[in-house]
PDB file of C-alpha atoms in Angstrom:
ATOM      1  CA  MET A   4       6.367   6.032   8.646  1.00 39.00           C
ATOM      2  CA  LEU A   5       4.484   3.252  10.019  1.00 42.00           C
ATOM      3  CA  PRO A   6       0.695   3.601   9.016  1.00 42.00           C
ATOM      4  CA  GLY A   7      -1.999   3.330  11.511  1.00 44.00           C
ATOM      5  CA  PRO A   8      -3.799   0.099  12.243  1.00 43.00           C
ATOM      6  CA  THR A   9      -5.559  -1.586   9.537  1.00 42.00           C
ATOM      7  CA  PRO A  10      -9.333  -2.580   9.401  1.00 40.00           C
ATOM      8  CA  GLY A  11      -9.752  -5.678  11.243  1.00 45.00           C
ATOM      9  CA  THR A  12      -6.647  -4.939  13.590  1.00 48.00           C
ATOM     10  CA  PRO A  13      -7.861  -6.707  17.105  1.00 52.00           C
ATOM     11  CA  THR A  14      -8.761  -4.744  20.180  1.00 52.00           C
ATOM     12  CA  ALA A  15      -6.455  -5.198  23.077  1.00 49.00           C
ATOM     13  CA  PRO A  16      -7.509  -8.398  25.236  1.00 48.00           C
ATOM     14  CA  GLU A  17      -9.352  -7.595  28.493  1.00 46.00           C
ATOM     15  CA  GLY A  18      -6.750  -7.073  31.261  1.00 44.00           C
ATOM     16  CA  ALA A  19      -4.025  -6.543  28.862  1.00 46.00           C
ATOM     17  CA  THR A  20      -3.467  -2.793  29.853  1.00 45.00           C
ATOM     18  CA  GLY A  21      -1.750  -2.930  33.255  1.00 42.00           C
ATOM     19  CA  SER A  22      -2.307  -0.446  35.837  1.00 41.00           C
ATOM     20  CA  THR A  23       1.476  -0.196  36.767  1.00 47.00           C
ATOM     21  CA  GLY A  24       2.429   1.809  33.570  1.00 52.00           C
ATOM     22  CA  PRO A  25       2.288   2.280  29.980  1.00 56.00           C
ATOM     23  CA  THR A  26       2.124  -1.593  28.172  1.00 86.00           C
ATOM     24  CA  GLY A  27       2.237  -2.547  25.053  1.00 96.00           C
ATOM     25  CA  PHE A  28       4.642  -4.057  22.352  1.00 97.00           C
ATOM     26  CA  ALA A  29       8.230  -3.174  21.576  1.00 98.00           C
ATOM     27  CA  VAL A  30       9.168  -4.576  18.034  1.00 98.00           C
ATOM     28  CA  VAL A  31      13.028  -4.611  17.703  1.00 98.00           C
ATOM     29  CA  ASP A  32      15.407  -5.471  15.104  1.00 97.00           C
ATOM     30  CA  VAL A  33      19.242  -5.145  15.057  1.00 98.00           C
ATOM     31  CA  GLU A  34      21.788  -5.456  12.436  1.00 97.00           C
ATOM     32  CA  ALA A  35      25.143  -6.984  13.416  1.00 98.00           C
ATOM     33  CA  THR A  36      29.002  -7.109  12.684  1.00 98.00           C
ATOM     34  CA  GLY A  37      28.530 -11.006  12.459  1.00 97.00           C
ATOM     35  CA  ARG A  38      25.887 -13.726  13.417  1.00 96.00           C
ATOM     36  CA  SER A  39      27.276 -14.449  17.166  1.00 97.00           C
ATOM     37  CA  PRO A  40      26.138 -12.456  20.039  1.00 96.00           C
ATOM     38  CA  TRP A  41      29.308 -13.471  21.998  1.00 96.00           C
ATOM     39  CA  ARG A  42      31.793 -12.380  19.397  1.00 96.00           C
ATOM     40  CA  HIS A  43      29.923  -9.586  17.331  1.00 97.00           C
ATOM     41  CA  ARG A  44      28.663  -6.584  18.174  1.00 98.00           C
ATOM     42  CA  VAL A  45      25.431  -4.462  17.280  1.00 98.00           C
ATOM     43  CA  VAL A  46      25.617  -2.136  14.353  1.00 98.00           C
ATOM     44  CA  GLU A  47      22.242  -0.716  14.006  1.00 98.00           C
ATOM     45  CA  VAL A  48      19.183  -1.053  16.367  1.00 98.00           C
ATOM     46  CA  ALA A  49      15.486  -0.037  15.624  1.00 97.00           C
ATOM     47  CA  VAL A  50      12.407   0.004  17.906  1.00 98.00           C
ATOM     48  CA  VAL A  51       8.852   0.528  16.863  1.00 97.00           C
ATOM     49  CA  LEU A  52       6.483   1.065  19.883  1.00 97.00           C
ATOM     50  CA  LEU A  53       2.920  -0.311  19.434  1.00 97.00           C
ATOM     51  CA  ASP A  54       0.362  -0.067  22.402  1.00 96.00           C
ATOM     52  CA  ALA A  55      -1.660  -2.441  23.746  1.00 94.00           C
ATOM     53  CA  ARG A  56      -4.334  -2.440  20.657  1.00 92.00           C
ATOM     54  CA  LEU A  57      -1.127  -2.324  18.310  1.00 95.00           C
ATOM     55  CA  ARG A  58      -1.887   1.275  17.537  1.00 95.00           C
ATOM     56  CA  PRO A  59       1.343   2.871  16.619  1.00 95.00           C
ATOM     57  CA  GLU A  60       3.351   4.957  19.361  1.00 96.00           C
ATOM     58  CA  GLY A  61       6.738   6.052  18.170  1.00 95.00           C
ATOM     59  CA  GLU A  62       9.955   4.558  16.721  1.00 95.00           C
ATOM     60  CA  PHE A  63      13.541   5.123  17.341  1.00 96.00           C
ATOM     61  CA  ALA A  64      16.488   4.097  15.247  1.00 96.00           C
ATOM     62  CA  THR A  65      20.153   4.527  14.823  1.00 97.00           C
ATOM     63  CA  LEU A  66      23.452   3.251  13.372  1.00 97.00           C
ATOM     64  CA  LEU A  67      25.953   2.286  16.337  1.00 98.00           C
ATOM     65  CA  ASP A  68      30.036   2.541  16.416  1.00 97.00           C
ATOM     66  CA  PRO A  69      30.821  -1.208  16.842  1.00 97.00           C
ATOM     67  CA  LEU A  70      34.386  -0.367  18.088  1.00 95.00           C
ATOM     68  CA  GLY A  71      35.678  -2.214  15.037  1.00 96.00           C
ATOM     69  CA  PRO A  72      34.891  -3.781  11.643  1.00 97.00           C
ATOM     70  CA  VAL A  73      31.257  -3.253  10.673  1.00 97.00           C
ATOM     71  CA  GLY A  74      31.071  -7.061   9.014  1.00 97.00           C
ATOM     72  CA  PRO A  75      29.052  -7.938   6.110  1.00 94.00           C
ATOM     73  CA  THR A  76      28.389  -4.745   4.298  1.00 92.00           C
ATOM     74  CA  HIS A  77      26.927  -6.971   1.279  1.00 88.00           C
ATOM     75  CA  VAL A  78      24.087  -7.785   3.714  1.00 89.00           C
ATOM     76  CA  HIS A  79      23.179  -4.686   5.802  1.00 91.00           C
ATOM     77  CA  ARG A  80      24.659  -1.996   3.348  1.00 90.00           C
ATOM     78  CA  ILE A  81      26.351  -0.385   6.249  1.00 94.00           C
ATOM     79  CA  HIS A  82      30.053   0.735   5.672  1.00 94.00           C
ATOM     80  CA  GLN A  83      32.291   2.034   7.830  1.00 96.00           C
ATOM     81  CA  ALA A  84      32.135   5.456   7.138  1.00 94.00           C
ATOM     82  CA  ASP A  85      28.437   5.351   7.982  1.00 94.00           C
ATOM     83  CA  VAL A  86      29.256   4.467  11.543  1.00 95.00           C
ATOM     84  CA  GLU A  87      32.157   7.213  12.087  1.00 93.00           C
ATOM     85  CA  GLY A  88      30.703   9.621  14.751  1.00 91.00           C
ATOM     86  CA  ALA A  89      27.848   7.374  15.675  1.00 94.00           C
ATOM     87  CA  PRO A  90      26.899   6.531  19.287  1.00 95.00           C
ATOM     88  CA  ARG A  91      28.559   3.753  21.259  1.00 95.00           C
ATOM     89  CA  PHE A  92      25.728   1.122  22.746  1.00 97.00           C
ATOM     90  CA  ARG A  93      26.488   2.688  26.194  1.00 94.00           C
ATOM     91  CA  GLU A  94      25.600   6.063  25.055  1.00 94.00           C
ATOM     92  CA  ILE A  95      22.009   5.203  23.671  1.00 95.00           C
ATOM     93  CA  ALA A  96      21.485   2.295  26.438  1.00 96.00           C
ATOM     94  CA  PRO A  97      19.291   4.502  28.938  1.00 94.00           C
ATOM     95  CA  ARG A  98      17.176   5.397  26.255  1.00 94.00           C
ATOM     96  CA  LEU A  99      16.384   1.818  25.193  1.00 96.00           C
ATOM     97  CA  LEU A 100      16.033   0.768  28.756  1.00 96.00           C
ATOM     98  CA  GLU A 101      13.072   3.153  29.088  1.00 94.00           C
ATOM     99  CA  LEU A 102      11.523   2.191  25.635  1.00 96.00           C
ATOM    100  CA  LEU A 103      11.482  -1.711  26.442  1.00 96.00           C
ATOM    101  CA  ALA A 104      10.287  -1.442  29.692  1.00 95.00           C
ATOM    102  CA  GLY A 105       6.578  -2.725  30.557  1.00 95.00           C
ATOM    103  CA  ARG A 106       6.625  -3.992  27.133  1.00 97.00           C
ATOM    104  CA  VAL A 107       6.477  -7.326  25.104  1.00 97.00           C
ATOM    105  CA  LEU A 108       9.659  -7.642  23.162  1.00 98.00           C
ATOM    106  CA  VAL A 109       8.877  -8.314  19.364  1.00 98.00           C
ATOM    107  CA  GLY A 110      10.978  -9.602  16.768  1.00 98.00           C
ATOM    108  CA  HIS A 111      11.134 -12.083  13.554  1.00 97.00           C
ATOM    109  CA  HIS A 112      13.159 -14.866  15.054  1.00 96.00           C
ATOM    110  CA  VAL A 113      13.100 -12.394  18.144  1.00 98.00           C
ATOM    111  CA  SER A 114      15.594 -14.716  20.366  1.00 97.00           C
ATOM    112  CA  CYS A 115      18.412 -13.378  18.027  1.00 97.00           C
ATOM    113  CA  ASP A 116      17.585  -9.888  18.517  1.00 98.00           C
ATOM    114  CA  HIS A 117      17.016 -10.486  22.264  1.00 98.00           C
ATOM    115  CA  ALA A 118      20.349 -12.419  22.614  1.00 98.00           C
ATOM    116  CA  PHE A 119      22.108  -9.545  20.956  1.00 98.00           C
ATOM    117  CA  LEU A 120      20.912  -6.658  23.033  1.00 98.00           C
ATOM    118  CA  GLY A 121      21.192  -8.769  25.914  1.00 97.00           C
ATOM    119  CA  ARG A 122      25.067  -9.264  25.415  1.00 98.00           C
ATOM    120  CA  GLU A 123      25.577  -5.268  24.568  1.00 98.00           C
ATOM    121  CA  PHE A 124      23.576  -4.814  28.056  1.00 97.00           C
ATOM    122  CA  ALA A 125      25.607  -7.085  29.527  1.00 97.00           C
ATOM    123  CA  ARG A 126      29.096  -5.749  28.172  1.00 96.00           C
ATOM    124  CA  ILE A 127      28.176  -2.501  30.442  1.00 95.00           C
ATOM    125  CA  GLY A 128      27.275  -4.631  33.364  1.00 95.00           C
ATOM    126  CA  VAL A 129      23.264  -4.290  33.016  1.00 95.00           C
ATOM    127  CA  PRO A 130      21.286  -7.628  33.137  1.00 94.00           C
ATOM    128  CA  LEU A 131      18.163  -7.628  30.919  1.00 94.00           C
ATOM    129  CA  PRO A 132      15.160  -8.482  32.905  1.00 94.00           C
ATOM    130  CA  PRO A 133      13.094 -11.915  32.136  1.00 94.00           C
ATOM    131  CA  VAL A 134      11.142  -9.950  29.456  1.00 94.00           C
ATOM    132  CA  PRO A 135       8.045 -11.967  27.492  1.00 95.00           C
ATOM    133  CA  LEU A 136       8.937 -12.637  23.948  1.00 96.00           C
ATOM    134  CA  LEU A 137       6.642 -12.679  20.587  1.00 96.00           C
ATOM    135  CA  CYS A 138       8.170 -14.132  17.687  1.00 97.00           C
ATOM    136  CA  THR A 139       6.579 -13.125  14.319  1.00 97.00           C
ATOM    137  CA  MET A 140       8.392 -16.260  12.785  1.00 97.00           C
ATOM    138  CA  ARG A 141       6.238 -18.330  15.204  1.00 96.00           C
ATOM    139  CA  LEU A 142       3.137 -16.596  14.632  1.00 96.00           C
ATOM    140  CA  ALA A 143       3.341 -17.047  10.997  1.00 96.00           C
ATOM    141  CA  ARG A 144       4.187 -20.865  11.226  1.00 95.00           C
ATOM    142  CA  ALA A 145       0.809 -20.884  12.955  1.00 94.00           C
ATOM    143  CA  HIS A 146      -1.393 -18.154  11.298  1.00 94.00           C
ATOM    144  CA  LEU A 147       0.115 -17.961   7.623  1.00 95.00           C
ATOM    145  CA  PRO A 148      -0.114 -21.162   6.345  1.00 94.00           C
ATOM    146  CA  GLU A 149       0.619 -19.833   2.896  1.00 93.00           C
ATOM    147  CA  ALA A 150       3.842 -18.335   3.176  1.00 93.00           C
ATOM    148  CA  ARG A 151       6.532 -20.260   0.942  1.00 93.00           C
ATOM    149  CA  SER A 152       8.917 -20.225   3.727  1.00 93.00           C
ATOM    150  CA  HIS A 153       9.395 -18.533   7.353  1.00 94.00           C
ATOM    151  CA  GLY A 154      11.952 -15.900   6.317  1.00 94.00           C
ATOM    152  CA  LEU A 155      10.593 -12.052   6.865  1.00 94.00           C
ATOM    153  CA  ALA A 156      10.622 -11.303   3.240  1.00 91.00           C
ATOM    154  CA  ALA A 157       8.694 -14.472   2.728  1.00 93.00           C
ATOM    155  CA  CYS A 158       6.109 -13.830   5.263  1.00 95.00           C
ATOM    156  CA  VAL A 159       5.456 -10.102   4.257  1.00 94.00           C
ATOM    157  CA  GLU A 160       4.961 -11.308   0.557  1.00 93.00           C
ATOM    158  CA  ALA A 161       2.347 -13.827   1.654  1.00 94.00           C
ATOM    159  CA  ALA A 162       0.501 -11.323   4.059  1.00 94.00           C
ATOM    160  CA  GLY A 163       0.407  -8.820   1.069  1.00 93.00           C
ATOM    161  CA  LEU A 164       2.352  -6.189   2.975  1.00 91.00           C
ATOM    162  CA  GLY A 165       4.286  -5.095   0.287  1.00 82.00           C
ATOM    163  CA  TRP A 166       7.915  -4.128  -0.640  1.00 80.00           C
ATOM    164  CA  TYR A 167      10.234  -2.840   2.366  1.00 83.00           C
ATOM    165  CA  PRO A 168      13.996  -1.894   2.864  1.00 86.00           C
ATOM    166  CA  ALA A 169      14.977  -5.228   4.139  1.00 86.00           C
ATOM    167  CA  HIS A 170      18.080  -5.457   6.255  1.00 87.00           C
ATOM    168  CA  THR A 171      17.772  -1.777   7.534  1.00 92.00           C
ATOM    169  CA  ALA A 172      17.007  -1.989  11.360  1.00 95.00           C
ATOM    170  CA  LEU A 173      13.839   0.274  11.026  1.00 94.00           C
ATOM    171  CA  GLY A 174      12.907  -1.255   7.822  1.00 92.00           C
ATOM    172  CA  ASP A 175      12.762  -4.787   9.235  1.00 94.00           C
ATOM    173  CA  ALA A 176      11.145  -3.340  12.575  1.00 95.00           C
ATOM    174  CA  ARG A 177       8.447  -1.409  10.772  1.00 94.00           C
ATOM    175  CA  VAL A 178       7.525  -4.400   8.552  1.00 94.00           C
ATOM    176  CA  THR A 179       7.616  -6.700  11.765  1.00 96.00           C
ATOM    177  CA  ALA A 180       4.989  -4.371  13.284  1.00 96.00           C
ATOM    178  CA  GLU A 181       2.676  -5.081  10.434  1.00 95.00           C
ATOM    179  CA  LEU A 182       3.284  -8.577  10.247  1.00 96.00           C
ATOM    180  CA  LEU A 183       2.626  -8.688  14.121  1.00 96.00           C
ATOM    181  CA  ARG A 184      -1.082  -7.100  13.387  1.00 95.00           C
ATOM    182  CA  TYR A 185      -1.676  -9.474  10.407  1.00 95.00           C
ATOM    183  CA  CYS A 186      -1.159 -12.762  12.124  1.00 95.00           C
ATOM    184  CA  LEU A 187      -2.873 -11.262  15.674  1.00 94.00           C
ATOM    185  CA  GLY A 188      -5.841 -10.527  13.645  1.00 92.00           C
ATOM    186  CA  ALA A 189      -5.769 -13.990  12.145  1.00 92.00           C
ATOM    187  CA  PRO A 190      -9.000 -15.662  13.207  1.00 91.00           C
ATOM    188  CA  SER A 191      -6.969 -18.763  13.981  1.00 91.00           C
ATOM    189  CA  CYS A 192      -5.060 -16.702  16.783  1.00 89.00           C
ATOM    190  CA  PRO A 193      -6.379 -17.457  20.106  1.00 85.00           C
ATOM    191  CA  ARG A 194      -6.552 -14.000  22.066  1.00 77.00           C
ATOM    192  CA  ASP A 195      -4.711 -14.957  25.262  1.00 73.00           C
ATOM    193  CA  ASP A 196      -1.682 -16.008  22.976  1.00 73.00           C
ATOM    194  CA  TRP A 197      -1.116 -12.199  23.356  1.00 81.00           C
ATOM    195  CA  ALA A 198      -2.923 -11.133  26.224  1.00 87.00           C
ATOM    196  CA  ALA A 199      -0.749 -13.276  28.885  1.00 89.00           C
ATOM    197  CA  PRO A 200       2.400 -11.954  27.653  1.00 92.00           C
ATOM    198  CA  LEU A 201       1.207  -8.381  28.060  1.00 94.00           C
ATOM    199  CA  ARG A 202       0.105  -8.805  31.417  1.00 92.00           C
ATOM    200  CA  GLU A 203       3.168 -10.503  31.973  1.00 94.00           C
ATOM    201  CA  ALA A 204       5.233  -7.352  30.627  1.00 95.00           C
ATOM    202  CA  ALA A 205       3.475  -4.885  32.776  1.00 92.00           C
ATOM    203  CA  ARG A 206       4.767  -6.785  35.972  1.00 93.00           C
ATOM    204  CA  VAL A 207       8.647  -6.985  34.951  1.00 94.00           C
ATOM    205  CA  PRO A 208      11.015  -4.355  37.147  1.00 93.00           C
ATOM    206  CA  TRP A 209      13.238  -2.946  34.680  1.00 92.00           C
ATOM    207  CA  PRO A 210      16.557  -1.489  35.596  1.00 92.00           C
ATOM    208  CA  ARG A 211      17.470   2.130  34.783  1.00 87.00           C
ATOM    209  CA  LEU A 212      20.356   3.928  33.806  1.00 87.00           C
ATOM    210  CA  GLY A 213      21.242   7.710  33.907  1.00 81.00           C
ATOM    211  CA  ARG A 214      20.959   9.561  30.247  1.00 73.00           C
ATOM    212  CA  ALA A 215      24.092  10.025  28.397  1.00 66.00           C
ATOM    213  CA  ARG A 216      23.460  13.775  27.928  1.00 62.00           C
ATOM    214  CA  SER A 217      26.615  14.804  26.271  1.00 63.00           C
ATOM    215  CA  ARG A 218      30.114  13.361  25.059  1.00 71.00           C
ATOM    216  CA  PRO A 219      33.336  14.692  27.556  1.00 71.00           C
ATOM    217  CA  SER A 220      33.711  17.067  24.628  1.00 71.00           C
ATOM    218  CA  GLY A 221      30.199  18.693  25.728  1.00 69.00           C
ATOM    219  CA  ALA A 222      28.723  17.849  22.092  1.00 72.00           C
ATOM    220  CA  ALA A 223      25.360  16.186  22.292  1.00 75.00           C
ATOM    221  CA  VAL A 224      24.974  12.675  21.925  1.00 79.00           C
ATOM    222  CA  PRO A 225      24.217  11.988  18.101  1.00 84.00           C
ATOM    223  CA  LEU A 226      21.946   9.294  16.468  1.00 91.00           C
ATOM    224  CA  ARG A 227      22.987   8.424  12.797  1.00 93.00           C
ATOM    225  CA  ARG A 228      19.413   7.148  11.469  1.00 91.00           C
ATOM    226  CA  ARG A 229      19.210   5.397   8.070  1.00 88.00           C
ATOM    227  CA  GLU A 230      16.190   6.169   5.947  1.00 78.00           C
ATOM    228  CA  ALA A 231      15.248   4.043   3.083  1.00 69.00           C
ATOM    229  CA  PRO A 232      12.864   4.135   0.211  1.00 62.00           C
ATOM    230  CA  TYR A 233       9.939   1.418   0.450  1.00 59.00           C
ATOM    231  CA  GLY A 234      10.732  -0.845  -2.756  1.00 52.00           C
ATOM    232  CA  PRO A 235      13.260  -3.310  -3.696  1.00 49.00           C
ATOM    233  CA  TRP A 236      16.833  -2.894  -3.368  1.00 50.00           C
ATOM    234  CA  LEU A 237      18.783  -3.558  -6.450  1.00 49.00           C
ATOM    235  CA  PRO A 238      22.040  -5.117  -6.837  1.00 47.00           C
ATOM    236  CA  GLY A 239      25.038  -2.508  -6.625  1.00 50.00           C
ATOM    237  CA  PRO A 240      26.249  -0.280  -4.184  1.00 49.00           C
ATOM    238  CA  GLN A 241      22.806   1.464  -3.450  1.00 55.00           C
ATOM    239  CA  ALA A 242      22.662   2.632   0.480  1.00 62.00           C
ATOM    240  CA  PRO A 243      19.988   4.275   2.489  1.00 70.00           C
ATOM    241  CA  GLU A 244      20.425   7.942   3.395  1.00 73.00           C
ATOM    242  CA  VAL A 245      22.435   8.462   6.605  1.00 76.00           C
ATOM    243  CA  VAL A 246      20.187  11.095   8.870  1.00 77.00           C
ATOM    244  CA  GLN A 247      22.336  12.494  12.113  1.00 75.00           C
ATOM    245  CA  THR A 248      19.696  13.516  14.981  1.00 74.00           C
ATOM    246  CA  HIS A 249      20.212  13.387  18.806  1.00 67.00           C
ATOM    247  CA  ALA A 250      19.546  10.760  21.492  1.00 63.00           C
ATOM    248  CA  GLY A 251      16.522  12.064  22.594  1.00 60.00           C
ATOM    249  CA  ALA A 252      14.900  11.504  19.185  1.00 59.00           C
ATOM    250  CA  MET A 253      11.680   9.768  18.934  1.00 61.00           C
ATOM    251  CA  GLY A 254       9.859   9.521  15.603  1.00 58.00           C
ATOM    252  CA  SER A 255       6.247  10.358  15.465  1.00 48.00           C
ATOM    253  CA  MET A 256       4.258   7.638  13.791  1.00 49.00           C
ATOM    254  CA  ALA A 257       0.961   9.395  13.416  1.00 36.00           C
TER     255      ALA A 257
END
């Protein structure tokens, strides 16, 4: 689980907590069957929720059935058998909309994650609203000059955040949330760099979808969540454990 805010975490800027509903950050990561949002599909998605003060609120993660080959297993370590019985995107889309509503969308190279999510929602006829984005790669360029490059692993190393299970959606989302805290807490980071997106996010109207409570068979919609230990992944067939839960599951981050 993601730990609580570290000492020195910045406080919420004045006016950043909108009165229209919950606001904060949704740190997202997707693993996909390839590089093109137009030709490939999301095969795993994770969301880590932070409030306007960067305090953890919850997390959501599942493998998805891409309705075809899972793609580069050598990168994301997802095998075809792992997604058998996993939900389709349409089945978890209502929950995702609820999680993202009113929040700033955060990711490392967030435009890529946003593009994949946007295409998946478009395939089921739901256009995403113009949600404000915050990219930890761009933040690291400005506030983490000691990083040897600006990929996630190099930024995490430069910030001293430790090892993490790379190329698992939940592992990447958790460590991206930590990187967000690190960069926003840097003395060089102007407070309005993140106060303005928070205020904007609170005003964005979001669509809603009816929950997929069960499948035609009557069975509950499953979630298939990968759990991987912190630490470097070794060469070979190592893969995270896959745990099945249900579509309403939301991990505690206390």
